[in-house]
Amino acid sequence: MKDLIDIRDLSPEDLQKLTDTALDIIARPEAYSHLCQGKKLATLFFEPSTRTRLSFEAAMYELGGQVLGFSQANSSSAAKGESVADTARVVECYADIIATRHPLEGAPLVAAINAKIPIINAGDGGHNHPTQTLADLLTIRRRKGRFGHLTIGLCGDLKYGRTVHSLIGAMSRYEGVKFVLISPEELRLPEYVRRDLEQGGIPYEENRDLEDAMPGLDVLYMTRVQRERFASMEEYERLKDSYILTVDKLKNAKPDMCILHPLPRVNEISVLVDSDPRACYFEQALNGKFMRMALILRLLGIPGEKPAQEVPTGEMVPGLRCWNHRCICQVEQELPQRFRRDREGAYRCLYCEALAETE
Ligand code: NCD
């Protein structure tokens, strides 16, 4: 794969190597400080971001490279109606690699299909966020020393929380991993993620009660309720404070449990928890920069070889449609409807993974 669109584009061996590289960058930063000299990263952010965009930019600067881009959709030609495919084709004239965030699910894949340079998905709607997972993984490796044999509690907005979907995609491949899903009924995992767990035979349980789940957890991954994805603000207001992690709720947690949060936090973790040694979310943000450095090097083939050029293109299936209104194919009507089959042979939209339906 020339790109990183889905965390499963990287095998467990790839993830081991990337985390090795990140650890080496931490140990010997000077050995990396000129490796991207003469290279440019474009950050195309059609949605707000602090950590992801700035850590990508810091990563490229610390590799000796340069950065260009925009941080708001209304400062790009998207505001004039330019398609994602055209934007990608234009920006590849000016940069060597692109990191892009977009509110529509599947938009970075469309960019990858249309550009020859590597595309990194920096978050696509409520779908995926693979580079946040890289930050999560390095934090887990540094804190727990392993990826397997962990019970991971995922708490909050599991429906729209793209970081959760990518973390599940990555961790599902390690032996002995079990998930505990802690969310209100309305914010349960999307059907396609649940199907992946079931088809892979990955153990998981659901528990509405965070305190009840706490004693069994090795990792607790808290998330923000994703206000921007709600159709109804009333529903958001009702659900936004479903789970608030406090010092008191941690009293039955394992002494070496690791508390993760992709940030930004709104209300889900009391600031009093920050001084607990189990709180890892600020080091997680720092780890994100080192993993993005490792990723940029890998996709640019520095040192070594550039990854192969393949990009999944799926197949056209007459009579089938994706009906997910948050998918790029609903908005950019000229995009062909394309599908991939899952393990049970069901067709899913190539761009957003929603189960296809008949026209
Ligand atoms: C996350 C995101 O954008 O999905 N933030 C991030 O990149 N660290 C989580 C969130 O916005 O809640």
mmCIF file of C-alpha atoms and ligand atoms in Angstrom:
data_model
loop_
_atom_site.group_PDB
_atom_site.id
_atom_site.type_symbol
_atom_site.label_atom_id
_atom_site.label_comp_id
_atom_site.label_asym_id
_atom_site.label_seq_id
_atom_site.Cartn_x
_atom_site.Cartn_y
_atom_site.Cartn_z
ATOM 1 C CA MET A 1 0.000 0.000 0.000
ATOM 2 C CA LYS A 2 1.368 3.423 -0.898
ATOM 3 C CA ASP A 3 -1.067 5.094 1.537
ATOM 4 C CA LEU A 4 -2.395 4.825 5.066
ATOM 5 C CA ILE A 5 -6.180 4.954 4.750
ATOM 6 C CA ASP A 6 -7.221 2.191 7.150
ATOM 7 C CA ILE A 7 -5.070 0.986 10.055
ATOM 8 C CA ARG A 8 -5.473 -2.554 8.695
ATOM 9 C CA ASP A 9 -3.346 -1.429 5.716
ATOM 10 C CA LEU A 10 -0.503 -2.030 8.188
ATOM 11 C CA SER A 11 0.159 -5.605 9.339
ATOM 12 C CA PRO A 12 1.127 -6.373 12.956
ATOM 13 C CA GLU A 13 4.727 -6.716 11.679
ATOM 14 C CA ASP A 14 4.483 -3.250 10.101
ATOM 15 C CA LEU A 15 3.184 -1.865 13.394
ATOM 16 C CA GLN A 16 6.037 -3.495 15.263
ATOM 17 C CA LYS A 17 8.536 -1.892 12.869
ATOM 18 C CA LEU A 18 6.877 1.530 13.027
ATOM 19 C CA THR A 19 6.881 1.518 16.815
ATOM 20 C CA ASP A 20 10.541 0.359 16.742
ATOM 21 C CA THR A 21 11.368 3.327 14.509
ATOM 22 C CA ALA A 22 9.461 5.718 16.781
ATOM 23 C CA LEU A 23 11.385 4.432 19.813
ATOM 24 C CA ASP A 24 14.641 4.911 17.932
ATOM 25 C CA ILE A 25 13.605 8.470 16.989
ATOM 26 C CA ILE A 26 12.991 9.155 20.680
ATOM 27 C CA ALA A 27 16.420 7.737 21.573
ATOM 28 C CA ARG A 28 18.395 9.332 18.711
ATOM 29 C CA PRO A 29 16.493 12.322 17.290
ATOM 30 C CA GLU A 30 19.600 13.788 15.631
ATOM 31 C CA ALA A 31 19.914 10.722 13.376
ATOM 32 C CA TYR A 32 16.549 11.617 11.824
ATOM 33 C CA SER A 33 16.714 15.395 11.667
ATOM 34 C CA HIS A 34 17.736 15.664 7.989
ATOM 35 C CA LEU A 35 16.110 12.594 6.462
ATOM 36 C CA CYS A 36 13.282 14.521 4.788
ATOM 37 C CA GLN A 37 15.348 17.437 3.551
ATOM 38 C CA GLY A 38 13.878 18.673 0.254
ATOM 39 C CA LYS A 39 10.543 16.901 0.846
ATOM 40 C CA LYS A 40 7.186 18.584 1.395
ATOM 41 C CA LEU A 41 4.165 17.427 3.360
ATOM 42 C CA ALA A 42 0.783 18.961 2.470
ATOM 43 C CA THR A 43 -1.779 19.034 5.278
ATOM 44 C CA LEU A 44 -5.268 19.362 3.797
ATOM 45 C CA PHE A 45 -7.654 19.727 6.724
ATOM 46 C CA PHE A 46 -11.319 20.201 5.871
ATOM 47 C CA GLU A 47 -12.265 19.790 9.563
ATOM 48 C CA PRO A 48 -10.915 21.311 12.801
ATOM 49 C CA SER A 49 -7.811 19.810 14.395
ATOM 50 C CA THR A 50 -5.125 20.746 16.896
ATOM 51 C CA ARG A 51 -3.063 17.662 17.676
ATOM 52 C CA THR A 52 -3.266 15.781 14.430
ATOM 53 C CA ARG A 53 -2.390 18.656 12.126
ATOM 54 C CA LEU A 54 0.221 20.239 14.358
ATOM 55 C CA SER A 55 1.859 16.922 15.177
ATOM 56 C CA PHE A 56 2.068 16.098 11.467
ATOM 57 C CA GLU A 57 3.653 19.471 10.835
ATOM 58 C CA ALA A 58 6.039 19.162 13.783
ATOM 59 C CA ALA A 59 6.894 15.629 12.611
ATOM 60 C CA MET A 60 7.848 16.856 9.128
ATOM 61 C CA TYR A 61 9.874 19.785 10.492
ATOM 62 C CA GLU A 62 11.735 17.486 12.875
ATOM 63 C CA LEU A 63 12.647 15.303 9.898
ATOM 64 C CA GLY A 64 14.106 18.328 8.129
ATOM 65 C CA GLY A 65 11.232 18.614 5.647
ATOM 66 C CA GLN A 66 8.786 21.407 4.886
ATOM 67 C CA VAL A 67 5.048 21.806 5.200
ATOM 68 C CA LEU A 68 2.285 23.537 3.264
ATOM 69 C CA GLY A 69 -1.481 23.294 3.412
ATOM 70 C CA PHE A 70 -4.700 24.638 4.834
ATOM 71 C CA SER A 71 -6.616 24.091 8.048
ATOM 72 C CA GLN A 72 -10.139 25.032 6.997
ATOM 73 C CA ALA A 73 -12.338 23.864 4.151
ATOM 74 C CA ASN A 74 -13.406 27.434 3.420
ATOM 75 C CA SER A 75 -9.849 28.490 2.669
ATOM 76 C CA SER A 76 -9.513 25.866 -0.090
ATOM 77 C CA SER A 77 -11.207 25.451 -3.461
ATOM 78 C CA ALA A 78 -13.562 22.911 -1.882
ATOM 79 C CA ALA A 79 -15.564 26.016 -0.985
ATOM 80 C CA LYS A 80 -15.931 26.606 -4.753
ATOM 81 C CA GLY A 81 -17.130 23.049 -5.295
ATOM 82 C CA GLU A 82 -13.877 21.302 -6.219
ATOM 83 C CA SER A 83 -13.999 17.532 -5.819
ATOM 84 C CA VAL A 84 -11.660 15.626 -3.493
ATOM 85 C CA ALA A 85 -10.168 13.815 -6.509
ATOM 86 C CA ASP A 86 -9.296 17.080 -8.268
ATOM 87 C CA THR A 87 -7.834 18.632 -5.108
ATOM 88 C CA ALA A 88 -5.589 15.570 -4.667
ATOM 89 C CA ARG A 89 -4.429 15.696 -8.291
ATOM 90 C CA VAL A 90 -3.548 19.359 -7.950
ATOM 91 C CA VAL A 91 -1.778 19.150 -4.611
ATOM 92 C CA GLU A 92 0.415 16.293 -5.789
ATOM 93 C CA CYS A 93 1.993 18.810 -8.155
ATOM 94 C CA TYR A 94 3.276 20.716 -5.105
ATOM 95 C CA ALA A 95 4.009 18.123 -2.409
ATOM 96 C CA ASP A 96 5.555 14.672 -1.894
ATOM 97 C CA ILE A 97 3.001 13.365 0.604
ATOM 98 C CA ILE A 98 -0.463 14.445 1.799
ATOM 99 C CA ALA A 99 -2.167 14.141 5.195
ATOM 100 C CA THR A 100 -5.865 14.926 4.922
ATOM 101 C CA ARG A 101 -8.873 15.158 7.226
ATOM 102 C CA HIS A 102 -12.391 15.393 5.830
ATOM 103 C CA PRO A 103 -15.913 15.290 7.272
ATOM 104 C CA LEU A 104 -17.084 12.770 4.643
ATOM 105 C CA GLU A 105 -16.377 9.084 5.163
ATOM 106 C CA GLY A 106 -14.100 7.679 2.477
ATOM 107 C CA ALA A 107 -12.754 11.034 1.225
ATOM 108 C CA PRO A 108 -9.065 10.137 1.856
ATOM 109 C CA LEU A 109 -9.519 6.881 -0.084
ATOM 110 C CA VAL A 110 -10.857 8.873 -3.030
ATOM 111 C CA ALA A 111 -7.747 11.073 -2.804
ATOM 112 C CA ALA A 112 -5.532 7.954 -2.692
ATOM 113 C CA ILE A 113 -7.195 6.427 -5.753
ATOM 114 C CA ASN A 114 -6.578 9.638 -7.686
ATOM 115 C CA ALA A 115 -3.095 10.701 -6.564
ATOM 116 C CA LYS A 116 0.224 9.006 -7.220
ATOM 117 C CA ILE A 117 1.828 10.336 -4.033
ATOM 118 C CA PRO A 118 1.115 8.782 -0.595
ATOM 119 C CA ILE A 119 -2.105 9.871 1.109
ATOM 120 C CA ILE A 120 -2.555 9.650 4.861
ATOM 121 C CA ASN A 121 -6.041 9.577 6.340
ATOM 122 C CA ALA A 122 -5.985 12.028 9.252
ATOM 123 C CA GLY A 123 -9.647 11.322 10.066
ATOM 124 C CA ASP A 124 -12.647 10.775 7.763
ATOM 125 C CA GLY A 125 -15.977 11.696 9.339
ATOM 126 C CA GLY A 126 -17.105 9.173 11.918
ATOM 127 C CA HIS A 127 -15.287 6.351 10.094
ATOM 128 C CA ASN A 128 -11.554 5.956 10.745
ATOM 129 C CA HIS A 129 -8.540 7.716 12.222
ATOM 130 C CA PRO A 130 -5.540 5.427 11.706
ATOM 131 C CA THR A 131 -2.781 7.819 12.774
ATOM 132 C CA GLN A 132 -4.472 8.365 16.146
ATOM 133 C CA THR A 133 -4.260 4.595 16.493
ATOM 134 C CA LEU A 134 -0.519 4.800 15.854
ATOM 135 C CA ALA A 135 -0.285 7.207 18.809
ATOM 136 C CA ASP A 136 -2.440 4.855 20.908
ATOM 137 C CA LEU A 137 -0.277 1.856 20.008
ATOM 138 C CA LEU A 138 3.024 3.479 20.892
ATOM 139 C CA THR A 139 1.543 4.539 24.230
ATOM 140 C CA ILE A 140 0.304 1.005 24.889
ATOM 141 C CA ARG A 141 3.688 -0.457 23.944
ATOM 142 C CA ARG A 142 5.596 1.967 26.168
ATOM 143 C CA ARG A 143 3.252 1.476 29.114
ATOM 144 C CA LYS A 144 2.299 -2.195 28.868
ATOM 145 C CA GLY A 145 5.200 -3.626 26.848
ATOM 146 C CA ARG A 146 2.854 -5.669 24.648
ATOM 147 C CA PHE A 147 -0.129 -5.516 22.297
ATOM 148 C CA GLY A 148 -1.569 -8.962 23.038
ATOM 149 C CA HIS A 149 -3.335 -10.291 26.129
ATOM 150 C CA LEU A 150 -5.020 -7.051 27.057
ATOM 151 C CA THR A 151 -8.587 -6.252 28.049
ATOM 152 C CA ILE A 152 -9.456 -2.903 26.529
ATOM 153 C CA GLY A 153 -12.433 -0.868 27.708
ATOM 154 C CA LEU A 154 -13.800 1.550 25.111
ATOM 155 C CA CYS A 155 -16.034 4.141 26.716
ATOM 156 C CA GLY A 156 -18.273 6.909 25.410
ATOM 157 C CA ASP A 157 -19.226 7.578 21.810
ATOM 158 C CA LEU A 158 -18.516 4.286 20.062
ATOM 159 C CA LYS A 159 -20.851 5.133 17.200
ATOM 160 C CA TYR A 160 -19.231 8.287 15.824
ATOM 161 C CA GLY A 161 -15.827 7.939 17.529
ATOM 162 C CA ARG A 162 -13.567 7.195 14.582
ATOM 163 C CA THR A 163 -10.545 6.618 16.836
ATOM 164 C CA VAL A 164 -12.395 3.709 18.439
ATOM 165 C CA HIS A 165 -13.106 2.062 15.074
ATOM 166 C CA SER A 166 -9.449 2.231 14.063
ATOM 167 C CA LEU A 167 -8.190 1.058 17.452
ATOM 168 C CA ILE A 168 -10.490 -1.976 17.245
ATOM 169 C CA GLY A 169 -9.213 -2.664 13.713
ATOM 170 C CA ALA A 170 -5.608 -2.679 14.934
ATOM 171 C CA MET A 171 -5.978 -4.501 18.247
ATOM 172 C CA SER A 172 -8.330 -7.209 16.943
ATOM 173 C CA ARG A 173 -5.337 -8.870 15.326
ATOM 174 C CA TYR A 174 -3.462 -9.644 18.552
ATOM 175 C CA GLU A 175 -3.935 -12.795 20.580
ATOM 176 C CA GLY A 176 -5.728 -12.575 23.861
ATOM 177 C CA VAL A 177 -7.238 -9.143 23.223
ATOM 178 C CA LYS A 178 -10.742 -8.639 24.525
ATOM 179 C CA PHE A 179 -12.914 -5.541 24.250
ATOM 180 C CA VAL A 180 -15.392 -4.188 26.778
ATOM 181 C CA LEU A 181 -17.786 -1.773 25.079
ATOM 182 C CA ILE A 182 -19.140 0.865 27.438
ATOM 183 C CA SER A 183 -21.643 3.242 25.855
ATOM 184 C CA PRO A 184 -25.246 4.366 25.977
ATOM 185 C CA GLU A 185 -27.571 2.340 23.748
ATOM 186 C CA GLU A 186 -27.743 5.234 21.229
ATOM 187 C CA LEU A 187 -23.952 5.357 20.816
ATOM 188 C CA ARG A 188 -23.143 1.689 20.312
ATOM 189 C CA LEU A 189 -20.612 0.577 17.699
ATOM 190 C CA PRO A 190 -21.777 0.810 14.066
ATOM 191 C CA GLU A 191 -23.066 -2.424 12.600
ATOM 192 C CA TYR A 192 -20.096 -2.920 10.256
ATOM 193 C CA VAL A 193 -17.557 -2.745 13.120
ATOM 194 C CA ARG A 194 -19.638 -5.166 15.162
ATOM 195 C CA ARG A 195 -19.760 -7.526 12.167
ATOM 196 C CA ASP A 196 -15.972 -7.392 11.888
ATOM 197 C CA LEU A 197 -15.649 -8.403 15.541
ATOM 198 C CA GLU A 198 -18.112 -11.210 15.127
ATOM 199 C CA GLN A 199 -16.657 -12.494 11.865
ATOM 200 C CA GLY A 200 -13.168 -12.442 13.370
ATOM 201 C CA GLY A 201 -14.324 -14.310 16.485
ATOM 202 C CA ILE A 202 -12.956 -11.471 18.657
ATOM 203 C CA PRO A 203 -14.216 -11.651 22.244
ATOM 204 C CA TYR A 204 -16.177 -8.623 23.386
ATOM 205 C CA GLU A 205 -18.819 -7.784 25.935
ATOM 206 C CA GLU A 206 -21.049 -4.792 26.431
ATOM 207 C CA ASN A 207 -21.436 -3.148 29.793
ATOM 208 C CA ARG A 208 -23.387 0.072 30.338
ATOM 209 C CA ASP A 209 -21.686 0.587 33.711
ATOM 210 C CA LEU A 210 -18.131 1.953 33.692
ATOM 211 C CA GLU A 211 -17.478 1.266 37.377
ATOM 212 C CA ASP A 212 -18.657 -2.286 37.026
ATOM 213 C CA ALA A 213 -16.309 -2.884 34.078
ATOM 214 C CA MET A 214 -13.332 -1.081 35.652
ATOM 215 C CA PRO A 215 -11.620 -3.873 37.678
ATOM 216 C CA GLY A 216 -11.106 -6.094 34.602
ATOM 217 C CA LEU A 217 -9.488 -3.469 32.375
ATOM 218 C CA ASP A 218 -5.821 -3.181 31.353
ATOM 219 C CA VAL A 219 -6.539 -0.174 29.144
ATOM 220 C CA LEU A 220 -9.405 2.294 29.449
ATOM 221 C CA TYR A 221 -9.974 4.343 26.295
ATOM 222 C CA MET A 222 -12.226 7.317 27.031
ATOM 223 C CA THR A 223 -13.801 9.307 24.190
ATOM 224 C CA ARG A 224 -15.619 12.584 23.650
ATOM 225 C CA VAL A 225 -19.262 12.481 22.556
ATOM 226 C CA GLN A 226 -18.884 13.743 18.969
ATOM 227 C CA ARG A 227 -21.208 16.755 18.959
ATOM 228 C CA GLU A 228 -20.483 17.649 15.325
ATOM 229 C CA ARG A 229 -21.893 14.333 14.057
ATOM 230 C CA PHE A 230 -25.302 14.562 15.771
ATOM 231 C CA ALA A 231 -28.369 15.419 13.720
ATOM 232 C CA SER A 232 -30.169 16.580 16.889
ATOM 233 C CA MET A 233 -28.573 18.889 19.475
ATOM 234 C CA GLU A 234 -31.215 17.780 21.953
ATOM 235 C CA GLU A 235 -29.978 14.233 21.698
ATOM 236 C CA TYR A 236 -26.373 15.430 22.077
ATOM 237 C CA GLU A 237 -27.263 17.383 25.238
ATOM 238 C CA ARG A 238 -28.972 14.329 26.665
ATOM 239 C CA LEU A 239 -26.008 12.021 25.991
ATOM 240 C CA LYS A 240 -22.959 14.244 26.342
ATOM 241 C CA ASP A 241 -22.255 13.530 29.996
ATOM 242 C CA SER A 242 -23.062 9.816 29.905
ATOM 243 C CA TYR A 243 -19.646 8.923 31.328
ATOM 244 C CA ILE A 244 -17.348 11.070 33.419
ATOM 245 C CA LEU A 245 -14.180 9.475 34.757
ATOM 246 C CA THR A 246 -13.392 10.714 38.261
ATOM 247 C CA VAL A 247 -10.754 9.840 40.845
ATOM 248 C CA ASP A 248 -13.420 8.030 42.822
ATOM 249 C CA LYS A 249 -14.382 5.781 39.901
ATOM 250 C CA LEU A 250 -10.758 4.672 39.598
ATOM 251 C CA LYS A 251 -10.579 3.154 43.042
ATOM 252 C CA ASN A 252 -11.265 -0.368 41.786
ATOM 253 C CA ALA A 253 -9.079 -0.071 38.694
ATOM 254 C CA LYS A 254 -5.860 -2.101 38.311
ATOM 255 C CA PRO A 255 -2.837 -0.197 39.623
ATOM 256 C CA ASP A 256 -1.160 -0.430 36.208
ATOM 257 C CA MET A 257 -4.232 0.274 34.075
ATOM 258 C CA CYS A 258 -3.522 2.761 31.340
ATOM 259 C CA ILE A 259 -6.042 5.597 30.746
ATOM 260 C CA LEU A 260 -6.067 6.781 27.145
ATOM 261 C CA HIS A 261 -8.047 9.553 25.424
ATOM 262 C CA PRO A 262 -7.381 10.851 21.910
ATOM 263 C CA LEU A 263 -8.246 14.378 23.135
ATOM 264 C CA PRO A 264 -9.752 16.945 22.987
ATOM 265 C CA ARG A 265 -11.544 16.208 26.241
ATOM 266 C CA VAL A 266 -14.712 18.061 27.065
ATOM 267 C CA ASN A 267 -16.053 16.657 30.277
ATOM 268 C CA GLU A 268 -15.326 12.938 30.131
ATOM 269 C CA ILE A 269 -12.269 12.946 32.390
ATOM 270 C CA SER A 270 -12.091 15.089 35.498
ATOM 271 C CA VAL A 271 -8.919 17.215 35.530
ATOM 272 C CA LEU A 272 -8.192 15.716 38.947
ATOM 273 C CA VAL A 273 -7.448 12.417 37.179
ATOM 274 C CA ASP A 274 -4.567 14.075 35.285
ATOM 275 C CA SER A 275 -2.144 13.641 38.170
ATOM 276 C CA ASP A 276 -2.921 9.921 38.526
ATOM 277 C CA PRO A 277 0.091 7.956 37.219
ATOM 278 C CA ARG A 278 -2.287 5.869 35.120
ATOM 279 C CA ALA A 279 -3.323 8.909 33.037
ATOM 280 C CA CYS A 280 -1.482 8.659 29.703
ATOM 281 C CA TYR A 281 -3.356 11.044 27.419
ATOM 282 C CA PHE A 282 -0.809 13.835 27.240
ATOM 283 C CA GLU A 283 2.071 11.458 26.562
ATOM 284 C CA GLN A 284 -0.217 9.841 23.975
ATOM 285 C CA ALA A 285 -0.343 13.204 22.135
ATOM 286 C CA LEU A 286 3.467 13.365 22.187
ATOM 287 C CA ASN A 287 3.759 9.762 21.005
ATOM 288 C CA GLY A 288 1.570 10.745 18.058
ATOM 289 C CA LYS A 289 4.306 12.999 16.745
ATOM 290 C CA PHE A 290 6.952 10.246 16.870
ATOM 291 C CA MET A 291 4.661 7.755 15.139
ATOM 292 C CA ARG A 292 3.801 10.280 12.434
ATOM 293 C CA MET A 293 7.544 10.775 11.863
ATOM 294 C CA ALA A 294 7.977 7.015 11.514
ATOM 295 C CA LEU A 295 4.992 6.834 9.155
ATOM 296 C CA ILE A 296 6.159 9.671 6.889
ATOM 297 C CA LEU A 297 9.561 7.979 6.550
ATOM 298 C CA ARG A 298 7.980 4.661 5.692
ATOM 299 C CA LEU A 299 5.587 6.034 3.086
ATOM 300 C CA LEU A 300 8.352 8.083 1.469
ATOM 301 C CA GLY A 301 10.602 5.013 1.506
ATOM 302 C CA ILE A 302 13.329 6.688 3.611
ATOM 303 C CA PRO A 303 15.598 4.802 4.041
ATOM 304 C CA GLY A 304 14.714 1.725 2.058
ATOM 305 C CA GLU A 305 11.932 1.047 -0.350
ATOM 306 C CA LYS A 306 8.706 2.808 -1.118
ATOM 307 C CA PRO A 307 5.690 0.627 -0.392
ATOM 308 C CA ALA A 308 3.946 -0.847 -3.447
ATOM 309 C CA GLN A 309 1.555 1.365 -5.396
ATOM 310 C CA GLU A 310 -1.632 -0.706 -4.893
ATOM 311 C CA VAL A 311 -4.813 1.067 -3.864
ATOM 312 C CA PRO A 312 -8.049 -0.899 -3.358
ATOM 313 C CA THR A 313 -10.598 -0.011 -5.997
ATOM 314 C CA GLY A 314 -13.348 -2.544 -5.266
ATOM 315 C CA GLU A 315 -15.881 -3.586 -7.852
ATOM 316 C CA MET A 316 -19.013 -2.138 -9.408
ATOM 317 C CA VAL A 317 -22.125 -4.182 -8.667
ATOM 318 C CA PRO A 318 -25.204 -3.232 -10.650
ATOM 319 C CA GLY A 319 -28.293 -2.845 -8.483
ATOM 320 C CA LEU A 320 -26.384 -2.155 -5.237
ATOM 321 C CA ARG A 321 -26.021 1.208 -3.506
ATOM 322 C CA CYS A 322 -24.470 2.777 -0.449
ATOM 323 C CA TRP A 323 -27.143 4.721 1.426
ATOM 324 C CA ASN A 324 -24.901 6.220 4.121
ATOM 325 C CA HIS A 325 -25.550 9.959 3.869
ATOM 326 C CA ARG A 326 -22.199 10.710 5.524
ATOM 327 C CA CYS A 327 -20.293 8.845 2.780
ATOM 328 C CA ILE A 328 -18.319 10.742 0.125
ATOM 329 C CA CYS A 329 -20.222 8.843 -2.602
ATOM 330 C CA GLN A 330 -23.499 10.496 -1.521
ATOM 331 C CA VAL A 331 -22.130 13.984 -1.940
ATOM 332 C CA GLU A 332 -19.802 13.607 -4.921
ATOM 333 C CA GLN A 333 -22.386 12.115 -7.239
ATOM 334 C CA GLU A 334 -19.926 11.414 -10.054
ATOM 335 C CA LEU A 335 -17.978 8.930 -7.946
ATOM 336 C CA PRO A 336 -18.735 5.395 -9.058
ATOM 337 C CA GLN A 337 -20.459 3.238 -6.457
ATOM 338 C CA ARG A 338 -17.900 0.566 -5.611
ATOM 339 C CA PHE A 339 -17.980 -2.322 -3.168
ATOM 340 C CA ARG A 340 -15.841 -4.897 -1.382
ATOM 341 C CA ARG A 341 -16.991 -8.204 0.036
ATOM 342 C CA ASP A 342 -16.558 -8.985 3.722
ATOM 343 C CA ARG A 343 -15.637 -12.411 5.162
ATOM 344 C CA GLU A 344 -19.207 -13.633 4.839
ATOM 345 C CA GLY A 345 -19.480 -12.390 1.272
ATOM 346 C CA ALA A 346 -21.696 -9.381 2.041
ATOM 347 C CA TYR A 347 -21.011 -6.306 -0.070
ATOM 348 C CA ARG A 348 -19.871 -3.171 1.711
ATOM 349 C CA CYS A 349 -19.276 0.288 0.338
ATOM 350 C CA LEU A 350 -15.613 0.662 -0.676
ATOM 351 C CA TYR A 351 -15.430 4.156 0.803
ATOM 352 C CA CYS A 352 -17.278 3.953 4.151
ATOM 353 C CA GLU A 353 -17.761 0.175 4.757
ATOM 354 C CA ALA A 354 -21.520 0.521 5.286
ATOM 355 C CA LEU A 355 -23.407 -2.586 4.183
ATOM 356 C CA ALA A 356 -24.648 -2.132 0.644
ATOM 357 C CA GLU A 357 -28.360 -2.192 -0.069
ATOM 358 C CA THR A 358 -30.375 -2.711 -3.205
ATOM 359 C CA GLU A 359 -31.274 0.351 -5.257
HETATM 360 C C1 NCD B 1 -9.983 12.837 17.701
HETATM 361 C C2 NCD B 1 -10.623 12.981 16.332
HETATM 362 O O1 NCD B 1 -10.388 13.971 15.638
HETATM 363 O O2 NCD B 1 -11.330 12.063 15.969
HETATM 364 N N1 NCD B 1 -9.050 13.852 17.965
HETATM 365 C C3 NCD B 1 -7.746 13.675 17.585
HETATM 366 O O3 NCD B 1 -7.433 13.574 16.429
HETATM 367 N N2 NCD B 1 -6.846 13.526 18.549
HETATM 368 C C4 NCD B 1 -10.970 12.665 18.795
HETATM 369 C C5 NCD B 1 -12.065 13.682 18.954
HETATM 370 O O4 NCD B 1 -12.144 14.654 18.205
HETATM 371 O O5 NCD B 1 -12.868 13.481 19.849
#
